[in-house]
Amino acid sequence: MSEIDRMRRHMDAELRKPGEHPDRSTRITRRTFLHKTFLTGTAVGAGSAAFGWLPLVNTIDMAFGATAQPFKFAWISDTHLYPKSVNTRFVDKAVRAFKEVQAMDPPADFLIFGGDLAQLGDPVELELGNQLLKEVKIKKVFIPGEHDWYLDMGKTWNKLFGQSPWRFDHKGVRIIGLDTVGSAPDYWSAKKMSPKERMDHMSVLDGTVAGAWSGLGNKQLQWLNDALADWPKGSPVIIFSHTPLYEYYPPWNFWVRDWREVHEIVRPYTSVTNIHGHVHQVLYNEIGTMRSIGMLATSWPWPYAPTGVPALTKPMVRVDPGDPFDGVGWGSLSFGAAERIENDYMMWRQDVLAESQVDSGTGDNVNQILSPRIADGMWPY
Amino acid sequence: MRLHGKRYVVLGAGAFLLIVGGLAANFGAFAHKAKHSPATLKAFDEVFMEQVRIGDLLFHGDPAMQEEFGVTLSKTGMACAMCHPMSADIHPHEFPKFQEQMNEFATLRDMTNWCIEKPNEGEKIDPNGGAMKALEAYMYWSNRGSKLDPGRH
Ligand SMILES: [Fe+2]
Ligand SMILES: [Fe+2]
């Protein structure tokens, strides 16, 4: 049995106890419709296809805890900005998402920026993002991604966007923002890497040199435990994290390494929703009492991992590589009066969700023997 | 390009000597090749894996390797691996096939060049050149075990 299979079985045995799931009344429906906010049109980027400027919205409705008042917030992440001199394609898409969030009517209560603002952690990139984000005038909260961090170990990020983790209570919901990127085991000192080399290794999704870099670390696990201690067990909790709080596909670092501990901490709470970025794709999962929703990137989509796509995920359509506005977008989440969360994937394409494997790519390459990068083993350190 | 051409030749020559060495005495009388020794097979494998390693670096956008081959695989900052981690969603075993984006019947090399030119906004490479062969080696190696299924979409 492979290491991944072993971990998956362990996760299922430990965390999918019979009858245990988030919100006993959870109900998921999906519908696709034109969002009236955008019928007037917003930014139209170069290369957007026929449907590119009319986002068709996909909604996931879920019943939710009884104590929350209705509200709405927006999620944007994974803009991966390069300096404008290298590439304005990602800038165009980030600007478009920021404009669309600002155009939301009624306005969102806040925007959560979920990390990977920059591509190579360059202060020029982070400052560019900071400038572009000024387009959004509503309250903004931030959690970092690994691409924001490993050039200067979060110095510029923290200066511009504040430290994580953080928490606040909003209309009956405890909202928590985690830092799942800043506590990588030291892979650079022994190899005497320059900051740029350290960042380069971190930025390669299928690289092996940076190891299992995503995690909360002991200090933050303790913090999370304390941050929930006084919260009623049946009241809703939303946890924002850059990386998913379960193990989806460790070879691409689609996980946090201490997910078992996270689940131990949130287990007593019956209504926990984790919203994460990093995977650049539509994902939905339930483990124990926590549901996880994976959000779109604005920059580019990742394909689904060869194994481990949660059975509860309704996958998105495989992207057209010729259209930079395909397979990307942002998210709007609202607590309805009927005690539901509505999650709208604001994807700039005609059909968001795939009906068959030929369109989602989730059934691809069942026989493929996957290998870590051969070049990593020969890296000259 | 020069450097890797040379490396290839050196390794190739080594393998060649190993094969024909045993036949030298009656060379000309028989065209049959010699049996493969473990050392021969290892030499062949080393030639292949060196191409995989070079392909891996190109696929991940390594600037030094692109310079050696004189190729510009991207001008957007994107590398192949940024949409295709571990070569995912490439399906080299499904080529040749009708390729939707190109609206034509295409080989893996055709599609590779399309990706370089269109989404990456780079410069098309010689379809029979060293960089293409190395990229192809990496993509096939990353998909070994896959069942040949030409034409599949
Ligand atoms: Fe990202
Ligand atoms: Fe990330």
Coordinates of C-alpha atoms and ligand atoms in Angstrom, one line a residue:
Chain A
M1 CA 0.0 0.0 0.0
S2 CA 1.4 3.4 -0.9
E3 CA 2.0 6.0 1.8
I4 CA -0.9 8.1 0.5
D5 CA -3.3 5.2 0.6
R6 CA -2.1 4.4 4.1
M7 CA -2.8 8.0 5.2
R8 CA -6.2 8.1 3.5
R9 CA -7.3 4.9 5.3
H10 CA -6.1 6.3 8.6
M11 CA -7.9 9.6 7.9
D12 CA -11.1 7.7 7.1
A13 CA -10.9 5.4 10.1
E14 CA -10.2 8.3 12.5
L15 CA -12.4 11.0 11.1
R16 CA -15.3 9.6 9.2
K17 CA -17.1 7.9 12.1
P18 CA -20.5 6.6 11.3
G19 CA -23.1 9.4 11.5
E20 CA -20.5 12.2 12.0
H21 CA -20.7 15.1 9.5
P22 CA -21.0 18.8 9.6
D23 CA -24.6 20.0 10.5
R24 CA -27.0 17.1 10.6
S25 CA -29.3 19.2 8.3
T26 CA -26.7 19.8 5.6
R27 CA -28.2 20.0 2.2
I28 CA -26.4 20.8 -0.9
T29 CA -28.0 22.0 -4.1
R30 CA -26.4 23.5 -7.1
R31 CA -27.7 25.8 -9.7
T32 CA -26.3 27.9 -12.5
F33 CA -27.6 31.3 -13.4
L34 CA -26.6 34.7 -14.6
H35 CA -25.7 37.0 -11.8
K36 CA -27.6 40.2 -12.1
T37 CA -24.7 42.3 -10.7
F38 CA -22.6 41.6 -13.8
L39 CA -25.2 42.1 -16.5
T40 CA -24.1 45.6 -16.8
G41 CA -20.6 44.4 -17.5
T42 CA -17.3 45.1 -15.7
A43 CA -13.7 45.0 -16.8
V44 CA -13.2 43.1 -20.1
G45 CA -9.7 41.7 -20.4
A46 CA -7.9 40.8 -23.5
G47 CA -8.4 37.2 -24.6
S48 CA -11.7 36.8 -22.8
A49 CA -14.0 34.5 -24.9
A50 CA -17.6 35.0 -25.8
F51 CA -18.8 34.3 -22.3
G52 CA -15.8 35.8 -20.7
W53 CA -17.4 39.0 -19.5
L54 CA -20.6 37.5 -18.3
P55 CA -19.7 35.2 -15.5
L56 CA -22.2 32.5 -15.0
V57 CA -22.5 31.7 -11.4
N58 CA -22.5 28.4 -9.7
T59 CA -24.0 28.2 -6.3
I60 CA -23.7 25.7 -3.6
D61 CA -26.4 26.1 -1.0
M62 CA -26.0 24.6 2.4
A63 CA -28.1 24.6 5.5
F64 CA -26.2 26.1 8.3
G65 CA -26.2 26.8 12.1
A66 CA -29.1 28.5 13.7
T67 CA -27.4 31.4 15.4
A68 CA -26.0 33.4 12.5
Q69 CA -27.5 36.5 10.9
P70 CA -27.4 36.8 7.1
F71 CA -24.3 38.2 5.6
K72 CA -22.1 37.9 2.6
F73 CA -18.4 38.0 2.0
A74 CA -16.1 37.6 -1.0
W75 CA -13.0 35.4 -1.4
I76 CA -10.1 36.1 -3.8
S77 CA -6.8 34.3 -3.8
D78 CA -4.0 33.0 -5.9
T79 CA -3.4 36.1 -8.1
H80 CA 0.3 35.1 -8.4
L81 CA 1.3 38.6 -9.5
Y82 CA 4.5 39.0 -11.4
P83 CA 6.0 42.5 -11.8
K84 CA 4.1 44.2 -14.6
S85 CA 7.3 44.2 -16.7
V86 CA 7.2 40.3 -16.9
N87 CA 3.5 39.7 -17.3
T88 CA 0.3 41.7 -17.1
R89 CA -1.9 38.7 -17.8
F90 CA -2.3 37.9 -14.1
V91 CA -2.6 41.6 -13.2
D92 CA -5.5 41.9 -15.6
K93 CA -7.4 39.1 -14.0
A94 CA -6.7 40.2 -10.5
V95 CA -7.9 43.7 -11.4
R96 CA -11.1 42.2 -12.9
A97 CA -11.8 40.2 -9.8
F98 CA -11.2 43.2 -7.5
K99 CA -13.5 45.3 -9.6
E100 CA -16.2 42.7 -9.6
V101 CA -16.0 42.3 -5.8
Q102 CA -16.3 46.1 -5.4
A103 CA -19.3 46.1 -7.7
M104 CA -21.2 43.5 -5.6
D105 CA -24.7 44.8 -4.8
P106 CA -25.5 44.6 -2.0
P107 CA -21.9 45.0 -1.0
A108 CA -20.1 42.1 0.7
D109 CA -19.3 42.7 4.5
F110 CA -15.7 42.0 3.8
L111 CA -13.1 40.5 1.4
I112 CA -10.9 37.7 2.5
F113 CA -7.7 37.5 0.5
G114 CA -6.6 33.9 0.8
G115 CA -2.9 34.1 -0.1
D116 CA -0.5 33.7 -3.1
L117 CA -0.9 37.4 -3.9
A118 CA 2.7 37.3 -5.4
Q119 CA 4.4 34.8 -7.5
L120 CA 8.0 34.9 -6.2
G121 CA 7.5 36.8 -2.9
D122 CA 9.2 39.8 -4.4
P123 CA 8.4 43.0 -2.5
V124 CA 7.7 44.6 -6.0
E125 CA 5.0 42.0 -6.5
L126 CA 3.5 42.3 -3.0
E127 CA 3.5 46.1 -3.3
L128 CA 1.8 45.8 -6.7
G129 CA -0.9 43.7 -5.2
N130 CA -1.3 46.1 -2.3
Q131 CA -1.9 48.9 -4.8
L132 CA -4.3 46.9 -6.9
L133 CA -6.3 45.9 -3.8
K134 CA -7.0 49.5 -3.2
E135 CA -9.8 49.0 -5.8
V136 CA -11.7 47.2 -3.1
K137 CA -13.0 49.6 -0.5
I138 CA -14.8 47.3 1.8
K139 CA -13.1 45.7 4.9
K140 CA -10.3 43.4 3.9
V141 CA -8.6 40.6 5.8
F142 CA -5.6 38.6 4.7
I143 CA -3.9 35.2 5.1
P144 CA -0.6 34.5 3.4
G145 CA 0.3 31.9 0.8
E146 CA 3.6 30.2 0.3
H147 CA 4.4 32.3 -2.7
D148 CA 4.2 35.4 -0.5
W149 CA 6.5 34.2 2.1
Y150 CA 9.8 32.5 1.3
L151 CA 11.9 35.3 -0.2
D152 CA 12.0 37.3 3.0
M153 CA 10.2 34.9 5.4
G154 CA 7.0 37.0 5.5
K155 CA 8.6 40.3 6.3
T156 CA 7.0 42.3 3.5
W157 CA 3.8 40.4 3.8
N158 CA 3.4 41.1 7.5
K159 CA 4.3 44.7 7.1
L160 CA 1.7 45.3 4.3
F161 CA -1.1 42.9 5.4
G162 CA -0.6 42.2 9.1
Q163 CA 0.2 39.0 11.0
S164 CA -1.7 35.7 11.0
P165 CA -3.4 33.9 12.7
W166 CA -6.3 36.1 13.7
R167 CA -9.9 35.9 14.7
F168 CA -13.0 38.0 15.0
D169 CA -16.7 37.4 15.6
H170 CA -19.1 38.5 12.9
K171 CA -22.9 38.3 13.1
G172 CA -22.8 35.2 15.3
V173 CA -20.0 33.4 13.5
R174 CA -16.5 33.0 14.8
I175 CA -14.1 33.7 12.0
I176 CA -10.5 32.5 12.1
G177 CA -7.7 33.2 9.7
L178 CA -4.7 30.8 9.8
D179 CA -1.2 30.9 8.6
T180 CA -0.6 27.5 7.0
V181 CA 2.6 28.5 5.1
G182 CA 5.0 30.1 7.5
S183 CA 6.2 27.1 9.5
A184 CA 8.0 25.0 6.9
P185 CA 10.7 22.8 8.3
D186 CA 14.1 24.4 7.5
Y187 CA 15.1 23.0 4.1
W188 CA 17.4 25.9 3.2
S189 CA 20.1 26.4 5.9
A190 CA 21.9 23.1 5.6
K191 CA 22.0 23.6 1.8
K192 CA 23.1 27.2 2.2
M193 CA 20.4 28.5 -0.2
S194 CA 20.0 32.1 -1.1
P195 CA 16.6 33.6 -0.3
K196 CA 15.9 33.4 -4.0
E197 CA 16.8 29.7 -4.2
R198 CA 14.6 29.1 -1.1
M199 CA 11.7 30.9 -2.8
D200 CA 12.3 29.1 -6.2
H201 CA 12.0 25.7 -4.5
M202 CA 8.9 26.7 -2.6
S203 CA 7.3 28.0 -5.8
V204 CA 7.4 24.6 -7.6
L205 CA 4.2 22.7 -6.8
D206 CA 5.6 19.3 -7.7
G207 CA 9.0 19.9 -6.2
T208 CA 10.4 17.8 -3.4
V209 CA 13.1 20.0 -2.0
A210 CA 10.8 22.1 0.3
G211 CA 9.3 19.0 1.8
A212 CA 6.0 18.9 3.7
W213 CA 6.1 22.7 4.1
S214 CA 2.4 23.4 4.8
G215 CA 1.3 23.1 8.4
L216 CA 0.1 25.1 11.4
G217 CA 2.9 24.2 13.8
N218 CA 2.5 23.5 17.5
K219 CA 2.2 27.1 18.6
Q220 CA -0.6 27.9 16.2
L221 CA -2.4 24.6 17.0
Q222 CA -2.4 25.8 20.6
W223 CA -3.6 29.2 19.5
L224 CA -6.5 27.6 17.5
N225 CA -7.4 25.5 20.5
D226 CA -7.5 28.7 22.7
A227 CA -9.3 30.7 20.0
L228 CA -12.3 28.2 20.1
A229 CA -12.3 27.5 23.8
D230 CA -15.0 29.9 24.8
W231 CA -17.1 29.4 21.7
P232 CA -20.4 27.4 22.0
K233 CA -20.0 24.0 20.5
G234 CA -23.1 24.4 18.2
S235 CA -22.3 27.9 16.9
P236 CA -20.9 28.3 13.4
V237 CA -17.1 28.6 12.9
I238 CA -15.5 29.6 9.6
I239 CA -11.8 28.9 9.2
F240 CA -9.8 30.5 6.4
S241 CA -6.6 28.7 5.4
H242 CA -4.5 28.9 2.3
T243 CA -4.0 25.2 2.0
P244 CA -6.8 22.6 2.6
L245 CA -7.1 21.3 6.1
Y246 CA -7.0 17.7 5.1
E247 CA -4.8 15.6 3.0
Y248 CA -5.9 15.8 -0.6
Y249 CA -2.7 15.1 -2.5
P250 CA 0.6 15.5 -0.5
P251 CA 2.9 15.0 -3.6
W252 CA 1.6 18.4 -4.8
N253 CA 1.4 19.8 -1.2
F254 CA -2.4 19.9 -1.4
W255 CA -2.7 19.5 2.4
V256 CA -1.5 20.6 5.8
R257 CA 0.8 18.1 7.4
D258 CA -0.8 18.4 10.9
W259 CA -4.4 18.0 9.7
R260 CA -4.9 15.3 12.3
E261 CA -4.3 17.7 15.1
V262 CA -6.5 20.3 13.5
H263 CA -9.4 17.9 13.3
E264 CA -8.9 16.9 16.9
I265 CA -9.3 20.5 17.9
V266 CA -12.4 21.3 15.8
R267 CA -14.1 18.0 16.4
P268 CA -16.3 19.2 19.3
Y269 CA -17.7 22.0 17.1
T270 CA -20.6 20.8 15.0
S271 CA -20.6 23.5 12.4
V272 CA -17.2 24.2 11.0
T273 CA -16.6 25.5 7.5
N274 CA -13.0 25.6 6.1
I275 CA -12.5 27.8 3.1
H276 CA -9.2 27.4 1.4
G277 CA -7.3 28.5 -1.8
H278 CA -4.0 27.1 -3.1
V279 CA -5.5 24.2 -5.1
H280 CA -6.8 26.6 -7.9
Q281 CA -9.8 24.4 -8.4
V282 CA -13.4 23.7 -7.3
L283 CA -13.3 21.2 -4.3
Y284 CA -15.7 20.2 -1.7
N285 CA -15.2 17.7 1.2
E286 CA -16.6 16.8 4.5
I287 CA -14.4 15.2 7.2
G288 CA -15.8 14.7 10.7
T289 CA -17.8 17.8 11.6
M290 CA -15.9 20.1 9.2
R291 CA -16.7 20.9 5.6
S292 CA -14.0 22.2 3.3
I293 CA -14.6 24.4 0.2
G294 CA -11.8 24.9 -2.3
M295 CA -11.8 28.2 -4.1
L296 CA -10.7 29.3 -7.6
A297 CA -7.5 31.2 -8.4
T298 CA -7.6 34.2 -10.6
S299 CA -4.3 33.3 -12.1
W300 CA -4.4 29.8 -13.6
P301 CA -6.2 26.5 -12.7
W302 CA -4.4 23.3 -11.5
P303 CA -5.6 20.0 -12.9
Y304 CA -7.3 17.6 -10.5
A305 CA -4.7 15.4 -8.7
P306 CA -4.4 11.9 -10.1
T307 CA -5.9 10.4 -6.9
G308 CA -7.7 11.7 -3.8
V309 CA -10.3 14.1 -5.3
P310 CA -13.0 14.0 -2.5
A311 CA -16.0 11.9 -3.5
L312 CA -18.2 14.8 -2.5
T313 CA -16.6 17.2 -5.0
K314 CA -18.5 18.1 -8.1
P315 CA -15.5 18.8 -10.3
M316 CA -15.1 21.8 -12.5
V317 CA -14.7 21.7 -16.3
R318 CA -11.1 21.2 -17.6
V319 CA -9.7 24.4 -18.7
D320 CA -9.1 25.6 -22.3
P321 CA -5.4 26.5 -22.2
G322 CA -5.8 28.9 -25.0
D323 CA -8.1 31.2 -22.9
P324 CA -6.3 32.8 -20.0
F325 CA -9.7 33.8 -18.5
D326 CA -10.9 30.2 -18.4
G327 CA -11.0 28.0 -15.3
V328 CA -10.2 31.0 -13.0
G329 CA -12.2 33.5 -11.0
W330 CA -13.2 34.3 -7.4
G331 CA -15.9 33.4 -4.9
S332 CA -18.8 35.0 -3.1
L333 CA -20.2 33.4 0.0
S334 CA -23.3 34.4 1.9
F335 CA -25.2 33.3 4.9
G336 CA -28.8 33.4 3.8
A337 CA -31.8 34.2 6.0
A338 CA -32.8 30.6 5.7
E339 CA -29.6 29.6 7.6
R340 CA -27.6 28.6 4.6
I341 CA -24.3 29.3 3.2
E342 CA -24.4 30.0 -0.5
N343 CA -21.1 29.7 -2.3
D344 CA -21.0 31.3 -5.7
Y345 CA -18.0 30.3 -7.9
M346 CA -17.5 33.4 -10.0
M347 CA -15.9 31.7 -12.9
W348 CA -15.5 33.5 -16.2
R349 CA -16.9 30.7 -18.4
Q350 CA -20.2 29.2 -19.7
D351 CA -20.3 25.9 -17.7
V352 CA -18.6 25.8 -14.4
L353 CA -19.1 22.2 -13.3
A354 CA -18.4 19.0 -15.3
E355 CA -20.9 16.3 -15.8
S356 CA -18.5 13.6 -17.1
Q357 CA -14.8 12.6 -16.5
V358 CA -13.9 13.6 -20.0
D359 CA -14.7 17.2 -19.1
S360 CA -13.2 17.2 -15.6
G361 CA -10.1 15.1 -16.1
T362 CA -10.6 13.4 -12.7
G363 CA -10.5 9.9 -14.2
D364 CA -7.3 10.4 -16.1
N365 CA -4.2 8.3 -15.9
V366 CA -5.2 5.6 -13.5
N367 CA -2.2 3.6 -14.4
Q368 CA 0.3 6.4 -14.3
I369 CA 3.4 5.7 -12.2
L370 CA 4.1 9.1 -10.6
S371 CA 7.6 10.2 -9.8
P372 CA 9.0 13.1 -7.9
R373 CA 11.2 15.5 -9.9
I374 CA 14.3 13.8 -11.2
A375 CA 16.2 17.1 -11.3
D376 CA 15.6 17.7 -7.6
G377 CA 17.9 14.8 -6.7
M378 CA 20.7 16.3 -8.7
W379 CA 20.3 19.9 -7.5
P380 CA 23.8 21.3 -7.0
Y381 CA 23.9 21.9 -3.3
Chain B
M1 CA 22.7 22.9 -27.0
R2 CA 26.3 22.1 -27.7
L3 CA 27.0 20.8 -24.2
H4 CA 24.1 18.5 -24.2
G5 CA 24.8 17.3 -27.7
K6 CA 28.2 16.4 -26.6
R7 CA 27.0 14.7 -23.4
Y8 CA 24.7 12.6 -25.4
V9 CA 27.4 11.6 -27.9
V10 CA 29.8 10.6 -25.1
L11 CA 27.2 8.4 -23.4
G12 CA 26.0 7.0 -26.7
A13 CA 29.5 6.2 -27.8
G14 CA 30.1 4.4 -24.5
A15 CA 27.1 2.2 -25.1
F16 CA 28.0 1.6 -28.7
L17 CA 31.5 0.3 -27.7
L18 CA 30.0 -2.0 -25.1
I19 CA 27.7 -3.5 -27.7
V20 CA 30.1 -3.9 -30.6
G21 CA 33.2 -4.7 -28.5
G22 CA 32.4 -8.4 -28.4
L23 CA 31.7 -8.5 -32.1
A24 CA 34.8 -6.8 -33.2
A25 CA 36.6 -10.1 -34.2
N26 CA 34.1 -11.2 -36.8
F27 CA 32.5 -7.8 -37.6
G28 CA 31.5 -7.7 -41.2
A29 CA 30.7 -11.4 -41.4
F30 CA 27.6 -11.0 -39.2
A31 CA 25.3 -8.0 -38.8
H32 CA 23.7 -9.6 -35.7
K33 CA 23.9 -7.5 -32.5
A34 CA 25.4 -8.8 -29.4
K35 CA 23.5 -9.9 -26.4
H36 CA 22.8 -7.2 -23.9
S37 CA 24.9 -7.2 -20.7
P38 CA 23.6 -5.5 -17.6
A39 CA 26.3 -2.8 -18.2
T40 CA 24.9 -2.2 -21.6
L41 CA 21.4 -1.8 -20.4
K42 CA 22.6 0.5 -17.6
A43 CA 24.4 2.7 -20.2
F44 CA 21.2 2.9 -22.3
D45 CA 19.2 3.8 -19.2
E46 CA 21.7 6.5 -18.3
V47 CA 21.3 8.1 -21.7
F48 CA 17.5 8.1 -21.3
M49 CA 17.5 9.4 -17.7
E50 CA 19.9 12.2 -18.6
Q51 CA 17.4 13.4 -21.2
V52 CA 14.6 13.1 -18.6
R53 CA 16.6 15.3 -16.2
I54 CA 17.2 17.9 -18.9
G55 CA 13.5 17.7 -19.9
D56 CA 12.5 18.1 -16.3
L57 CA 14.6 21.3 -16.0
L58 CA 13.1 22.7 -19.3
F59 CA 9.6 21.7 -18.2
H60 CA 10.1 23.6 -15.0
G61 CA 11.4 26.7 -16.8
D62 CA 15.0 26.5 -15.8
P63 CA 16.7 29.6 -17.3
A64 CA 20.2 28.1 -17.6
M65 CA 19.0 25.0 -19.5
Q66 CA 16.9 27.1 -21.9
E67 CA 19.9 29.2 -22.6
E68 CA 22.0 26.2 -23.4
F69 CA 19.5 25.1 -25.9
G70 CA 18.9 28.6 -27.2
V71 CA 15.2 28.3 -26.6
T72 CA 12.5 30.6 -25.1
L73 CA 9.8 28.3 -23.8
S74 CA 7.8 31.2 -22.2
K75 CA 7.5 34.9 -22.0
T76 CA 4.8 35.1 -19.4
G77 CA 6.7 33.7 -16.5
M78 CA 4.7 30.5 -16.8
A79 CA 6.5 27.2 -17.1
C80 CA 5.0 23.9 -18.4
A81 CA 4.9 22.5 -14.9
M82 CA 2.8 25.3 -13.6
C83 CA -0.3 23.9 -15.4
H84 CA 1.0 20.3 -15.5
P85 CA 2.5 19.2 -12.2
M86 CA 4.3 15.9 -12.6
S87 CA 3.2 16.2 -16.2
A88 CA -0.5 15.8 -15.2
D89 CA -3.2 16.5 -17.8
I90 CA -0.8 16.0 -20.8
H91 CA -1.7 12.4 -21.6
P92 CA 1.3 11.7 -24.0
H93 CA -0.1 8.2 -24.5
E94 CA -3.2 9.6 -26.2
F95 CA -1.4 11.1 -29.1
P96 CA -1.6 11.4 -32.0
K97 CA -5.2 12.7 -31.9
F98 CA -7.5 15.4 -33.0
Q99 CA -6.5 18.3 -30.8
E100 CA -9.4 20.7 -30.1
Q101 CA -7.4 23.9 -29.5
M102 CA -5.4 23.5 -32.7
N103 CA -8.4 22.2 -34.7
E104 CA -6.2 19.6 -36.3
F105 CA -4.8 16.1 -36.0
A106 CA -1.7 16.5 -33.9
T107 CA 1.3 14.7 -32.4
L108 CA 2.6 15.4 -28.8
R109 CA 5.4 17.5 -30.4
D110 CA 2.8 19.6 -32.3
M111 CA 0.8 20.2 -29.0
T112 CA 4.0 21.0 -27.1
N113 CA 4.8 23.7 -29.6
W114 CA 1.2 25.0 -29.4
C115 CA 1.5 25.4 -25.6
I116 CA 4.9 27.1 -26.0
E117 CA 3.5 29.5 -28.6
K118 CA 0.0 30.2 -27.3
P119 CA -0.5 30.2 -23.5
N120 CA 3.2 30.6 -22.8
E121 CA 3.8 33.2 -25.5
G122 CA 7.2 31.7 -26.1
E123 CA 9.0 30.8 -29.3
K124 CA 8.2 27.6 -31.2
I125 CA 11.1 25.1 -30.9
D126 CA 12.6 22.7 -33.5
P127 CA 10.3 19.7 -33.5
N128 CA 13.2 17.4 -33.9
G129 CA 15.7 19.4 -31.8
G130 CA 17.4 18.4 -28.5
A131 CA 15.0 20.5 -26.4
M132 CA 11.9 18.9 -27.8
K133 CA 13.4 15.4 -27.4
A134 CA 14.3 16.1 -23.8
L135 CA 10.8 17.5 -23.1
E136 CA 9.3 14.4 -24.7
A137 CA 11.5 12.1 -22.6
Y138 CA 10.3 13.9 -19.4
M139 CA 6.7 13.8 -20.4
Y140 CA 6.7 10.1 -21.3
W141 CA 8.8 9.2 -18.2
S142 CA 6.3 11.0 -16.0
N143 CA 3.5 9.0 -17.5
R144 CA 5.0 5.6 -17.7
G145 CA 2.6 2.8 -16.8
S146 CA -0.1 4.6 -18.7
K147 CA -1.9 2.5 -21.3
L148 CA -1.4 3.4 -24.9
D149 CA -4.7 4.9 -26.1
P150 CA -4.1 6.9 -29.2
G151 CA -6.9 9.1 -30.4
R152 CA -8.6 9.3 -27.0
H153 CA -9.9 12.6 -25.9
Ligands
FE1 FE -1.6 29.5 -5.6
FE2 FE -0.3 28.3 -2.7

